[in-house]
Structures are given as C-alpha cells and as structure tokens.
C-alpha cells in the first residue's frame, strides 16, 4: 500500500485494515476476488489519479466494481466518457426491449411491430418481413 500513498491517499483502498476478511495474516497480504481488468484500472487510478474504462468489460460490471472500491463512474477520464455513455445507452435500450417483451408477450407479431417502430426501421422492411412470414 505504500506505493499507493499518492495522489489518492484518501480513497477507500486506505481504509482497509488487517481485521477485514480478505487479509491473510500468515502471508501479510490482502486478497480481492474482483474482476482483474477493472482492478487494473482501479489500481492505476489509485496510483495516478486517472480512471479509465476497460474496453473488455460491460458497463454494469464496471459500475459495480467501482462501487465496491468506493469510486464513482463520473471519475472516469474524458477520453473514456463515450464508452461509458454507450454502455448506459445500451442498458436503457435493453430495459425498453424488456418492457416491450413483457407488454406484448401474448402476441409476437405486435411485439415485432413495436420493436421496428421503436427503432425507426422502414415500413418497406416490415413489408418484406410480412411477405417472408407469409411464404414460410
């Protein structure tokens, strides 16, 4: 932990004590069963004060890991904001689709129509799908 004393010495990492369950007194070390890609970014943040979004991690997992470490997604560097916003937009879109599935579960054709309208797909495309379904 001495390596991490600056620039972020007031962060959650330094509130760790040997009495925590993840401390091994025999080895005199901490063990964290956390996502390694996010941990690398968290560790880098504690060392440098700059938090970057790992490209191989989904948004909810990244935010969950940040919460564990006492960090906020708003601490993410500006160069990574688009990735973070894209992840949030994706989650919002999935939530809309989930609600549509629940609302239209009884009629698959209506569910398909709603999906196409929601995402602005052209009526011509919808007609092609109807023809395909008719021929099947």
CSV table of N, CA and C in Angstrom, one decimal:
chain,number,residue,atom,x,y,z
A,1,UNK,N,0.8,-1.2,0.0
A,1,UNK,CA,0.0,0.0,0.0
A,1,UNK,C,0.8,1.3,0.0
A,2,UNK,N,2.1,1.2,0.4
A,2,UNK,CA,2.9,2.3,0.4
A,2,UNK,C,3.1,2.9,-1.0
A,3,UNK,N,3.1,2.1,-2.0
A,3,UNK,CA,3.2,2.6,-3.4
A,3,UNK,C,2.1,3.5,-3.7
A,4,UNK,N,0.9,3.3,-3.1
A,4,UNK,CA,-0.3,4.0,-3.5
A,4,UNK,C,-0.6,5.2,-2.6
A,5,UNK,N,0.4,5.7,-1.8
A,5,UNK,CA,0.1,6.7,-0.9
A,5,UNK,C,-0.3,8.0,-1.6
A,6,UNK,N,0.2,8.3,-2.8
A,6,UNK,CA,-0.2,9.5,-3.6
A,6,UNK,C,-0.6,9.1,-4.9
A,7,UNK,N,-1.5,9.8,-5.6
A,7,UNK,CA,-2.1,11.1,-5.2
A,7,UNK,C,-3.5,10.9,-4.6
A,8,UNK,N,-3.9,9.6,-4.4
A,8,UNK,CA,-5.3,9.4,-4.0
A,8,UNK,C,-5.3,8.8,-2.6
A,9,UNK,N,-4.6,9.3,-1.7
A,9,UNK,CA,-4.5,8.6,-0.4
A,9,UNK,C,-5.8,8.6,0.5
A,10,UNK,N,-6.8,9.4,0.1
A,10,UNK,CA,-8.0,9.5,0.9
A,10,UNK,C,-9.0,8.5,0.4
A,11,UNK,N,-8.7,7.6,-0.5
A,11,UNK,CA,-9.7,6.8,-1.1
A,11,UNK,C,-9.9,5.5,-0.3
A,12,UNK,N,-11.0,4.8,-0.6
A,12,UNK,CA,-11.4,3.6,0.1
A,12,UNK,C,-10.3,2.6,0.3
A,13,UNK,N,-9.4,2.5,-0.6
A,13,UNK,CA,-8.3,1.5,-0.5
A,13,UNK,C,-7.5,1.6,0.8
A,14,UNK,N,-7.4,2.8,1.3
A,14,UNK,CA,-6.6,3.1,2.5
A,14,UNK,C,-7.4,2.9,3.8
A,15,UNK,N,-8.7,2.6,3.7
A,15,UNK,CA,-9.5,2.3,4.8
A,15,UNK,C,-9.4,0.8,5.2
A,16,UNK,N,-8.7,0.0,4.4
A,16,UNK,CA,-8.5,-1.4,4.6
A,16,UNK,C,-7.7,-1.6,5.9
A,17,UNK,N,-8.1,-2.6,6.7
A,17,UNK,CA,-7.4,-3.0,7.9
A,17,UNK,C,-7.2,-4.4,7.9
A,18,UNK,N,-6.2,-4.9,8.7
A,18,UNK,CA,-5.9,-6.3,8.8
A,18,UNK,C,-7.1,-7.1,9.3
A,19,UNK,N,-8.0,-6.5,10.0
A,19,UNK,CA,-9.2,-7.2,10.6
A,19,UNK,C,-10.2,-7.6,9.5
A,20,UNK,N,-10.1,-7.1,8.3
A,20,UNK,CA,-11.0,-7.5,7.2
A,20,UNK,C,-10.8,-8.9,6.8
A,21,UNK,N,-11.9,-9.6,6.3
A,21,UNK,CA,-11.9,-11.0,6.0
A,21,UNK,C,-10.9,-11.3,4.8
A,22,UNK,N,-10.6,-10.3,4.0
A,22,UNK,CA,-9.7,-10.6,2.9
A,22,UNK,C,-8.2,-10.4,3.2
A,23,UNK,N,-7.9,-10.3,4.4
A,23,UNK,CA,-6.5,-10.1,4.8
A,23,UNK,C,-6.0,-11.4,5.3
A,24,UNK,N,-4.8,-11.9,4.8
A,24,UNK,CA,-4.2,-13.1,5.3
A,24,UNK,C,-3.0,-12.8,6.2
A,25,UNK,N,-3.1,-12.9,7.5
A,25,UNK,CA,-2.1,-12.5,8.4
A,25,UNK,C,-0.8,-13.4,8.2
A,26,UNK,N,-1.0,-14.6,7.8
A,26,UNK,CA,0.2,-15.5,7.6
A,26,UNK,C,1.1,-15.0,6.4
A,27,UNK,N,0.4,-14.6,5.4
A,27,UNK,CA,1.2,-14.1,4.2
A,27,UNK,C,1.3,-12.5,4.3
A,28,UNK,N,0.6,-11.9,5.2
A,28,UNK,CA,0.6,-10.5,5.4
A,28,UNK,C,0.2,-9.8,4.1
A,29,UNK,N,-0.9,-10.3,3.5
A,29,UNK,CA,-1.4,-9.7,2.2
A,29,UNK,C,-2.9,-9.7,2.2
A,30,UNK,N,-3.4,-8.9,1.3
A,30,UNK,CA,-4.8,-8.8,1.0
A,30,UNK,C,-5.2,-9.7,-0.2
A,31,UNK,N,-6.3,-10.3,-0.2
A,31,UNK,CA,-6.8,-11.0,-1.4
A,31,UNK,C,-8.2,-10.4,-1.8
A,32,UNK,N,-8.3,-10.0,-3.1
A,32,UNK,CA,-9.5,-9.4,-3.6
A,32,UNK,C,-10.0,-10.3,-4.7
A,33,UNK,N,-11.2,-10.9,-4.6
A,33,UNK,CA,-11.8,-11.7,-5.6
A,33,UNK,C,-12.7,-10.7,-6.5
A,34,UNK,N,-12.0,-9.9,-7.3
A,34,UNK,CA,-12.7,-8.9,-8.1
A,34,UNK,C,-12.2,-9.1,-9.5
A,35,UNK,N,-13.0,-8.5,-10.4
A,35,UNK,CA,-12.7,-8.6,-11.9
A,35,UNK,C,-11.3,-8.0,-12.2
A,36,UNK,N,-10.4,-8.8,-12.8
A,36,UNK,CA,-9.0,-8.3,-12.9
A,36,UNK,C,-8.8,-7.1,-13.9
A,37,UNK,N,-9.6,-7.0,-14.9
A,37,UNK,CA,-9.4,-5.9,-15.8
A,37,UNK,C,-9.9,-4.6,-15.2
A,38,UNK,N,-10.9,-4.6,-14.4
A,38,UNK,CA,-11.3,-3.4,-13.7
A,38,UNK,C,-10.4,-3.1,-12.5
A,39,UNK,N,-9.9,-4.2,-11.8
A,39,UNK,CA,-9.0,-4.0,-10.7
A,39,UNK,C,-7.7,-3.3,-11.3
A,40,UNK,N,-7.2,-3.6,-12.4
A,40,UNK,CA,-6.0,-3.0,-13.0
A,40,UNK,C,-6.3,-1.5,-13.2
A,41,UNK,N,-7.5,-1.1,-13.6
A,41,UNK,CA,-7.8,0.3,-13.8
A,41,UNK,C,-8.0,1.0,-12.5
A,42,UNK,N,-8.6,0.3,-11.5
A,42,UNK,CA,-8.7,0.9,-10.1
A,42,UNK,C,-7.3,1.1,-9.5
A,43,UNK,N,-6.5,0.1,-9.6
A,43,UNK,CA,-5.1,0.2,-9.1
A,43,UNK,C,-4.4,1.4,-9.8
A,44,UNK,N,-4.5,1.5,-11.1
A,44,UNK,CA,-3.9,2.6,-11.8
A,44,UNK,C,-4.5,4.0,-11.3
A,45,UNK,N,-5.8,4.0,-11.0
A,45,UNK,CA,-6.4,5.2,-10.6
A,45,UNK,C,-5.8,5.6,-9.2
A,46,UNK,N,-5.6,4.6,-8.3
A,46,UNK,CA,-5.0,4.9,-7.0
A,46,UNK,C,-3.6,5.4,-7.1
A,47,UNK,N,-2.9,4.9,-8.2
A,47,UNK,CA,-1.5,5.4,-8.4
A,47,UNK,C,-1.4,6.7,-9.0
A,48,UNK,N,-2.3,7.0,-10.0
A,48,UNK,CA,-2.1,8.1,-10.9
A,48,UNK,C,-3.2,9.2,-10.8
A,49,UNK,N,-4.3,8.8,-10.2
A,49,UNK,CA,-5.5,9.7,-10.1
A,49,UNK,C,-6.3,9.8,-11.4
A,50,UNK,N,-6.0,8.8,-12.4
A,50,UNK,CA,-6.7,8.8,-13.6
A,50,UNK,C,-7.4,7.5,-13.8
A,51,UNK,N,-8.8,7.5,-14.0
A,51,UNK,CA,-9.6,6.3,-14.1
A,51,UNK,C,-10.0,6.1,-15.5
A,52,UNK,N,-9.6,5.0,-16.1
A,52,UNK,CA,-10.0,4.7,-17.5
A,52,UNK,C,-11.0,3.5,-17.5
A,53,UNK,N,-11.8,3.5,-18.5
A,53,UNK,CA,-12.8,2.4,-18.7
A,53,UNK,C,-12.2,1.3,-19.5
A,54,UNK,N,-12.2,0.1,-19.0
A,54,UNK,CA,-11.6,-1.0,-19.7
A,54,UNK,C,-12.5,-1.4,-20.9
A,55,UNK,N,-12.0,-1.7,-22.0
A,55,UNK,CA,-12.8,-1.9,-23.2
A,55,UNK,C,-13.4,-3.3,-23.2
A,56,UNK,N,-12.9,-4.2,-22.4
A,56,UNK,CA,-13.4,-5.6,-22.4
A,56,UNK,C,-14.4,-5.9,-21.3
A,57,UNK,N,-15.0,-4.9,-20.7
A,57,UNK,CA,-15.9,-5.0,-19.6
A,57,UNK,C,-17.2,-4.3,-19.9
A,58,UNK,N,-18.3,-4.9,-19.5
A,58,UNK,CA,-19.6,-4.3,-19.8
A,58,UNK,C,-19.9,-3.2,-18.7
A,59,UNK,N,-20.7,-2.2,-19.1
A,59,UNK,CA,-21.0,-1.1,-18.2
A,59,UNK,C,-21.4,-1.4,-16.8
A,60,UNK,N,-22.5,-2.3,-16.6
A,60,UNK,CA,-22.9,-2.6,-15.3
A,60,UNK,C,-21.8,-3.2,-14.4
A,61,UNK,N,-21.0,-4.1,-15.0
A,61,UNK,CA,-19.9,-4.7,-14.2
A,61,UNK,C,-18.9,-3.6,-13.8
A,62,UNK,N,-18.6,-2.7,-14.7
A,62,UNK,CA,-17.6,-1.7,-14.4
A,62,UNK,C,-18.2,-0.8,-13.2
A,63,UNK,N,-19.4,-0.4,-13.3
A,63,UNK,CA,-20.0,0.4,-12.3
A,63,UNK,C,-20.1,-0.4,-10.9
A,64,UNK,N,-20.4,-1.7,-11.0
A,64,UNK,CA,-20.5,-2.5,-9.8
A,64,UNK,C,-19.1,-2.5,-9.1
A,65,UNK,N,-18.1,-2.7,-9.9
A,65,UNK,CA,-16.7,-2.8,-9.4
A,65,UNK,C,-16.3,-1.4,-8.8
A,66,UNK,N,-16.6,-0.4,-9.5
A,66,UNK,CA,-16.3,1.0,-9.0
A,66,UNK,C,-17.0,1.2,-7.6
A,67,UNK,N,-18.2,0.8,-7.5
A,67,UNK,CA,-19.0,0.9,-6.3
A,67,UNK,C,-18.3,0.2,-5.1
A,68,UNK,N,-17.8,-1.0,-5.4
A,68,UNK,CA,-17.1,-1.8,-4.4
A,68,UNK,C,-15.9,-1.1,-3.9
A,69,UNK,N,-15.2,-0.4,-4.8
A,69,UNK,CA,-13.9,0.3,-4.4
A,69,UNK,C,-14.2,1.7,-4.0
A,70,UNK,N,-15.5,2.1,-3.9
A,70,UNK,CA,-15.8,3.4,-3.4
A,70,UNK,C,-15.5,4.5,-4.4
A,71,UNK,N,-15.6,4.2,-5.7
A,71,UNK,CA,-15.4,5.2,-6.7
A,71,UNK,C,-16.7,5.4,-7.5
A,72,UNK,N,-16.7,6.5,-8.2
A,72,UNK,CA,-17.9,6.8,-9.0
A,72,UNK,C,-17.5,6.9,-10.5
A,73,UNK,N,-18.4,6.5,-11.3
A,73,UNK,CA,-18.2,6.5,-12.8
A,73,UNK,C,-17.9,7.9,-13.3
A,74,UNK,N,-18.3,8.9,-12.6
A,74,UNK,CA,-18.1,10.3,-13.0
A,74,UNK,C,-16.6,10.6,-12.9
A,75,UNK,N,-15.8,9.8,-12.2
A,75,UNK,CA,-14.4,10.0,-12.0
A,75,UNK,C,-13.6,9.5,-13.3
A,76,UNK,N,-14.3,8.9,-14.2
A,76,UNK,CA,-13.7,8.4,-15.4
A,76,UNK,C,-13.1,9.5,-16.3
A,77,UNK,N,-12.0,9.3,-16.8
A,77,UNK,CA,-11.3,10.3,-17.7
A,77,UNK,C,-12.2,10.6,-18.9
A,78,UNK,N,-12.1,11.9,-19.4
A,78,UNK,CA,-12.9,12.3,-20.5
A,78,UNK,C,-12.7,11.5,-21.8
A,79,UNK,N,-11.5,10.9,-22.0
A,79,UNK,CA,-11.3,10.1,-23.1
A,79,UNK,C,-12.1,8.8,-23.1
A,80,UNK,N,-12.7,8.4,-22.0
A,80,UNK,CA,-13.5,7.2,-21.9
A,80,UNK,C,-15.0,7.5,-21.7
A,81,UNK,N,-15.4,8.7,-21.7
A,81,UNK,CA,-16.8,9.1,-21.5
A,81,UNK,C,-17.7,8.5,-22.5
A,82,UNK,N,-17.3,8.5,-23.8
A,82,UNK,CA,-18.1,7.9,-24.8
A,82,UNK,C,-18.4,6.4,-24.6
A,83,UNK,N,-17.4,5.7,-24.2
A,83,UNK,CA,-17.6,4.3,-23.9
A,83,UNK,C,-18.6,4.1,-22.8
A,84,UNK,N,-18.5,4.9,-21.7
A,84,UNK,CA,-19.4,4.9,-20.6
A,84,UNK,C,-20.8,5.3,-21.0
A,85,UNK,N,-21.0,6.3,-21.8
A,85,UNK,CA,-22.3,6.7,-22.3
A,85,UNK,C,-22.9,5.7,-23.1
A,86,UNK,N,-22.1,5.0,-24.0
A,86,UNK,CA,-22.6,4.0,-24.9
A,86,UNK,C,-23.1,2.8,-24.0
A,87,UNK,N,-22.4,2.5,-23.0
A,87,UNK,CA,-22.8,1.4,-22.1
A,87,UNK,C,-24.1,1.7,-21.4
A,88,UNK,N,-24.3,2.9,-21.0
A,88,UNK,CA,-25.5,3.4,-20.3
A,88,UNK,C,-26.7,3.4,-21.3
A,89,UNK,N,-26.4,3.9,-22.6
A,89,UNK,CA,-27.5,3.8,-23.6
A,89,UNK,C,-27.9,2.4,-23.9
A,90,UNK,N,-27.0,1.5,-24.0
A,90,UNK,CA,-27.3,0.1,-24.3
A,90,UNK,C,-28.2,-0.5,-23.2
A,91,UNK,N,-27.8,-0.2,-21.9
A,91,UNK,CA,-28.7,-0.6,-20.8
A,91,UNK,C,-30.1,-0.1,-20.9
A,92,UNK,N,-30.2,1.2,-21.2
A,92,UNK,CA,-31.5,1.8,-21.3
A,92,UNK,C,-32.3,1.2,-22.5
A,93,UNK,N,-31.7,0.9,-23.6
A,93,UNK,CA,-32.3,0.2,-24.7
A,93,UNK,C,-32.8,-1.2,-24.3
A,94,UNK,N,-31.9,-1.9,-23.7
A,94,UNK,CA,-32.3,-3.3,-23.2
A,94,UNK,C,-33.5,-3.2,-22.3
A,95,UNK,N,-33.5,-2.2,-21.4
A,95,UNK,CA,-34.7,-2.1,-20.5
A,95,UNK,C,-36.0,-1.8,-21.2
A,96,UNK,N,-35.9,-1.0,-22.3
A,96,UNK,CA,-37.1,-0.7,-23.1
A,96,UNK,C,-37.5,-2.0,-23.8
A,97,UNK,N,-36.6,-2.7,-24.3
A,97,UNK,CA,-36.9,-4.0,-25.0
A,97,UNK,C,-37.5,-5.0,-24.0
A,98,UNK,N,-37.0,-5.1,-22.8
A,98,UNK,CA,-37.6,-6.0,-21.8
A,98,UNK,C,-39.0,-5.6,-21.5
A,99,UNK,N,-39.3,-4.3,-21.3
A,99,UNK,CA,-40.6,-3.9,-21.1
A,99,UNK,C,-41.6,-4.2,-22.2
A,100,UNK,N,-41.1,-4.0,-23.4
A,100,UNK,CA,-41.9,-4.4,-24.6
A,100,UNK,C,-42.2,-5.8,-24.7
A,101,UNK,N,-41.2,-6.7,-24.3
A,101,UNK,CA,-41.4,-8.1,-24.3
A,101,UNK,C,-42.5,-8.5,-23.3
A,102,UNK,N,-42.5,-7.9,-22.1
A,102,UNK,CA,-43.5,-8.2,-21.1
A,102,UNK,C,-44.9,-7.7,-21.6
A,103,UNK,N,-44.9,-6.5,-22.1
A,103,UNK,CA,-46.2,-5.9,-22.6
A,103,UNK,C,-46.8,-6.7,-23.7
A,104,UNK,N,-46.0,-7.2,-24.6
A,104,UNK,CA,-46.5,-7.9,-25.8
A,104,UNK,C,-46.3,-9.4,-25.9
A,105,UNK,N,-46.0,-10.0,-24.7
A,105,UNK,CA,-45.7,-11.4,-24.7
A,105,UNK,C,-46.8,-12.3,-25.4
A,106,UNK,N,-48.0,-11.9,-25.3
A,106,UNK,CA,-49.1,-12.7,-25.8
A,106,UNK,C,-49.2,-12.6,-27.3
A,107,UNK,N,-48.7,-11.6,-28.0
A,107,UNK,CA,-48.8,-11.5,-29.4
A,107,UNK,C,-47.5,-11.2,-30.1
A,108,UNK,N,-46.8,-12.2,-30.6
A,108,UNK,CA,-45.4,-12.0,-31.1
A,108,UNK,C,-45.4,-11.0,-32.3
A,109,UNK,N,-46.5,-11.0,-33.1
A,109,UNK,CA,-46.5,-10.1,-34.3
A,109,UNK,C,-46.5,-8.6,-33.8
A,110,UNK,N,-47.3,-8.4,-32.8
A,110,UNK,CA,-47.4,-7.0,-32.2
A,110,UNK,C,-46.0,-6.6,-31.6
A,111,UNK,N,-45.4,-7.6,-31.0
A,111,UNK,CA,-44.1,-7.3,-30.3
A,111,UNK,C,-43.1,-6.9,-31.4
A,112,UNK,N,-43.1,-7.7,-32.5
A,112,UNK,CA,-42.2,-7.4,-33.6
A,112,UNK,C,-42.4,-6.0,-34.2
A,113,UNK,N,-43.7,-5.6,-34.4
A,113,UNK,CA,-44.1,-4.3,-34.9
A,113,UNK,C,-43.6,-3.2,-34.0
A,114,UNK,N,-43.8,-3.4,-32.7
A,114,UNK,CA,-43.4,-2.4,-31.8
A,114,UNK,C,-41.9,-2.2,-31.8
A,115,UNK,N,-41.1,-3.3,-31.9
A,115,UNK,CA,-39.7,-3.2,-32.0
A,115,UNK,C,-39.2,-2.4,-33.2
A,116,UNK,N,-39.8,-2.7,-34.3
A,116,UNK,CA,-39.4,-2.0,-35.5
A,116,UNK,C,-39.8,-0.5,-35.5
A,117,UNK,N,-40.9,-0.2,-34.9
A,117,UNK,CA,-41.3,1.2,-34.8
A,117,UNK,C,-40.4,2.0,-33.8
A,118,UNK,N,-40.1,1.3,-32.7
A,118,UNK,CA,-39.3,1.9,-31.7
A,118,UNK,C,-37.9,2.3,-32.2
A,119,UNK,N,-37.3,1.5,-33.1
A,119,UNK,CA,-36.0,1.8,-33.6
A,119,UNK,C,-36.0,2.4,-35.0
A,120,UNK,N,-37.2,2.8,-35.5
A,120,UNK,CA,-37.2,3.5,-36.8
A,120,UNK,C,-36.9,2.7,-38.0
A,121,UNK,N,-37.2,1.5,-38.0
A,121,UNK,CA,-37.0,0.7,-39.2
A,121,UNK,C,-38.1,1.0,-40.2
A,122,UNK,N,-37.7,1.0,-41.5
A,122,UNK,CA,-38.6,1.4,-42.5
A,122,UNK,C,-39.8,0.5,-42.7
A,123,UNK,N,-40.9,1.0,-43.1
A,123,UNK,CA,-42.1,0.2,-43.4
A,123,UNK,C,-41.8,-0.8,-44.5
A,124,UNK,N,-41.0,-0.4,-45.5
A,124,UNK,CA,-40.7,-1.4,-46.6
A,124,UNK,C,-40.1,-2.7,-46.0
A,125,UNK,N,-39.2,-2.5,-45.0
A,125,UNK,CA,-38.5,-3.6,-44.4
A,125,UNK,C,-39.6,-4.5,-43.7
A,126,UNK,N,-40.5,-3.8,-43.0
A,126,UNK,CA,-41.6,-4.6,-42.3
A,126,UNK,C,-42.4,-5.4,-43.3
A,127,UNK,N,-42.7,-4.8,-44.5
A,127,UNK,CA,-43.5,-5.5,-45.5
A,127,UNK,C,-42.7,-6.7,-46.0
A,128,UNK,N,-41.4,-6.6,-46.2
A,128,UNK,CA,-40.6,-7.7,-46.6
A,128,UNK,C,-40.7,-8.9,-45.5
A,129,UNK,N,-40.7,-8.5,-44.3
A,129,UNK,CA,-40.8,-9.5,-43.2
A,129,UNK,C,-42.2,-10.2,-43.3
A,130,UNK,N,-43.2,-9.4,-43.5
A,130,UNK,CA,-44.6,-10.0,-43.6
A,130,UNK,C,-44.6,-11.0,-44.8
A,131,UNK,N,-44.1,-10.6,-45.9
A,131,UNK,CA,-44.1,-11.5,-47.1
A,131,UNK,C,-43.3,-12.7,-46.8
A,132,UNK,N,-42.2,-12.6,-46.1
A,132,UNK,CA,-41.4,-13.8,-45.7
A,132,UNK,C,-42.2,-14.7,-44.8
A,133,UNK,N,-42.8,-14.1,-43.8
A,133,UNK,CA,-43.7,-14.9,-42.9
A,133,UNK,C,-44.8,-15.6,-43.7
A,134,UNK,N,-45.4,-14.9,-44.6
A,134,UNK,CA,-46.5,-15.5,-45.4
A,134,UNK,C,-46.0,-16.7,-46.2
A,135,UNK,N,-44.9,-16.5,-46.8
A,135,UNK,CA,-44.3,-17.6,-47.7
A,135,UNK,C,-43.8,-18.8,-46.9
A,136,UNK,N,-43.5,-18.6,-45.6
A,136,UNK,CA,-43.0,-19.7,-44.8
A,136,UNK,C,-44.0,-20.7,-44.5
